[in-house]
Short mmCIF file of C-alpha atoms in Angstrom, two decimals:
data_model
loop_
_atom_site.label_atom_id
_atom_site.label_comp_id
_atom_site.label_asym_id
_atom_site.label_seq_id
_atom_site.Cartn_x
_atom_site.Cartn_y
_atom_site.Cartn_z
CA SER A 1 -54.30 -15.42 -63.22
CA THR A 2 -52.32 -16.31 -60.20
CA THR A 3 -55.10 -18.51 -58.91
CA GLY A 4 -53.68 -21.86 -57.58
CA ILE A 5 -50.16 -20.77 -57.54
CA ASP A 6 -48.45 -22.20 -54.37
CA ALA A 7 -44.87 -20.88 -54.45
CA VAL A 8 -42.92 -18.28 -56.16
CA PHE A 9 -39.08 -18.45 -56.75
CA HIS A 10 -37.27 -15.05 -56.92
CA VAL A 11 -33.89 -15.61 -58.43
CA ALA A 12 -33.28 -12.65 -60.76
CA SER A 13 -30.84 -9.80 -60.10
CA PRO A 14 -29.00 -7.53 -62.45
CA ILE A 15 -25.41 -8.44 -62.84
CA PRO A 16 -23.25 -6.28 -64.99
CA PRO A 17 -20.41 -7.11 -67.11
CA GLY A 18 -18.32 -4.66 -65.69
CA ILE A 19 -18.41 -2.13 -62.84
CA PRO A 20 -21.28 0.60 -63.57
CA LYS A 21 -20.61 4.12 -63.25
CA ASP A 22 -23.57 4.56 -60.87
CA GLU A 23 -24.18 1.67 -58.39
CA ASN A 24 -28.04 2.56 -58.54
CA GLU A 25 -28.03 0.90 -62.06
CA LEU A 26 -27.84 -2.27 -60.15
CA ILE A 27 -29.46 -1.43 -56.77
CA LYS A 28 -32.72 0.11 -57.82
CA PRO A 29 -33.69 -2.75 -60.17
CA ALA A 30 -32.50 -5.40 -57.50
CA VAL A 31 -34.58 -3.91 -54.81
CA ASP A 32 -37.71 -2.78 -57.00
CA GLY A 33 -37.77 -6.31 -58.40
CA THR A 34 -37.83 -7.91 -55.25
CA VAL A 35 -40.27 -5.55 -53.61
CA SER A 36 -42.65 -6.20 -56.77
CA VAL A 37 -42.29 -9.98 -56.52
CA VAL A 38 -43.06 -10.02 -52.72
CA GLU A 39 -46.02 -7.67 -53.19
CA ALA A 40 -47.48 -9.38 -55.81
CA ALA A 41 -47.05 -12.81 -53.90
CA LEU A 42 -48.61 -11.41 -50.69
CA LYS A 43 -51.50 -9.73 -52.54
CA ASN A 44 -52.31 -12.89 -54.47
CA LYS A 45 -52.02 -15.18 -51.11
CA VAL A 46 -49.08 -17.27 -52.71
CA LYS A 47 -48.24 -19.81 -49.94
CA LYS A 48 -44.33 -19.56 -50.33
CA ILE A 49 -41.90 -17.18 -51.59
CA ILE A 50 -38.38 -18.55 -52.06
CA PHE A 51 -35.81 -15.70 -52.41
CA VAL A 52 -32.35 -16.72 -53.76
CA SER A 53 -29.80 -14.29 -52.20
CA SER A 54 -25.99 -14.47 -52.21
CA CYS A 55 -23.29 -15.37 -49.63
CA LEU A 56 -22.19 -11.60 -50.15
CA THR A 57 -24.78 -10.38 -47.70
CA ILE A 58 -23.27 -12.15 -44.78
CA LEU A 59 -19.76 -12.69 -45.53
CA VAL A 60 -18.30 -9.38 -46.39
CA ARG A 61 -17.04 -8.18 -42.90
CA THR A 62 -13.88 -7.25 -41.02
CA ASP A 63 -14.97 -8.40 -37.43
CA GLY A 64 -13.21 -12.08 -38.18
CA LYS A 65 -16.70 -13.78 -36.98
CA ILE A 66 -17.98 -16.89 -38.88
CA PRO A 67 -21.30 -15.63 -39.98
CA ASN A 68 -24.69 -17.34 -39.65
CA GLU A 69 -28.04 -16.79 -40.97
CA GLU A 70 -28.56 -13.98 -38.35
CA ASP A 71 -25.50 -11.99 -39.70
CA TRP A 72 -25.20 -9.17 -42.17
CA SER A 73 -22.27 -7.89 -44.29
CA ASP A 74 -20.97 -4.47 -43.32
CA ILE A 75 -22.72 -2.34 -45.94
CA ASN A 76 -19.76 0.07 -45.89
CA LEU A 77 -17.47 -2.61 -47.34
CA LEU A 78 -19.92 -3.44 -50.19
CA GLN A 79 -19.95 -2.00 -53.92
CA HIS A 80 -22.34 -2.18 -56.68
CA TYR A 81 -23.22 -5.91 -57.12
CA PRO A 82 -22.93 -7.02 -53.50
CA LYS A 83 -24.59 -3.94 -52.15
CA SER A 84 -27.72 -4.69 -54.59
CA LYS A 85 -27.81 -8.15 -53.34
CA PHE A 86 -27.74 -6.87 -49.77
CA LEU A 87 -30.40 -4.28 -50.19
CA ALA A 88 -32.71 -6.65 -52.05
CA GLU A 89 -32.58 -8.98 -49.47
CA LYS A 90 -33.10 -6.52 -46.64
CA ALA A 91 -36.04 -5.36 -48.50
CA PHE A 92 -37.18 -8.88 -48.78
CA TRP A 93 -37.13 -9.50 -45.04
CA GLU A 94 -38.87 -6.18 -44.35
CA LEU A 95 -41.91 -7.27 -46.38
CA ALA A 96 -41.89 -10.84 -45.35
#
């Protein structure tokens, strides 16, 4: 039962020991897991969702700008793990 749960911490994301043959081996579980956690929390009226992401979601860029919390990495520069973190965080913000 989820009665009385005030907060959920979502910190999980697959990280491989090497480079996967297909980046979707990381992207799909990262995004689907995030969506499942957020949807369950919203459905059960959890008061706070804490989503742990990565600096990779804002730092990978070529524009030379010092990024802040409103910025995003250039997805065209991301591969496998960084891309999975980026897309999972985007999914989080869309649902939140």
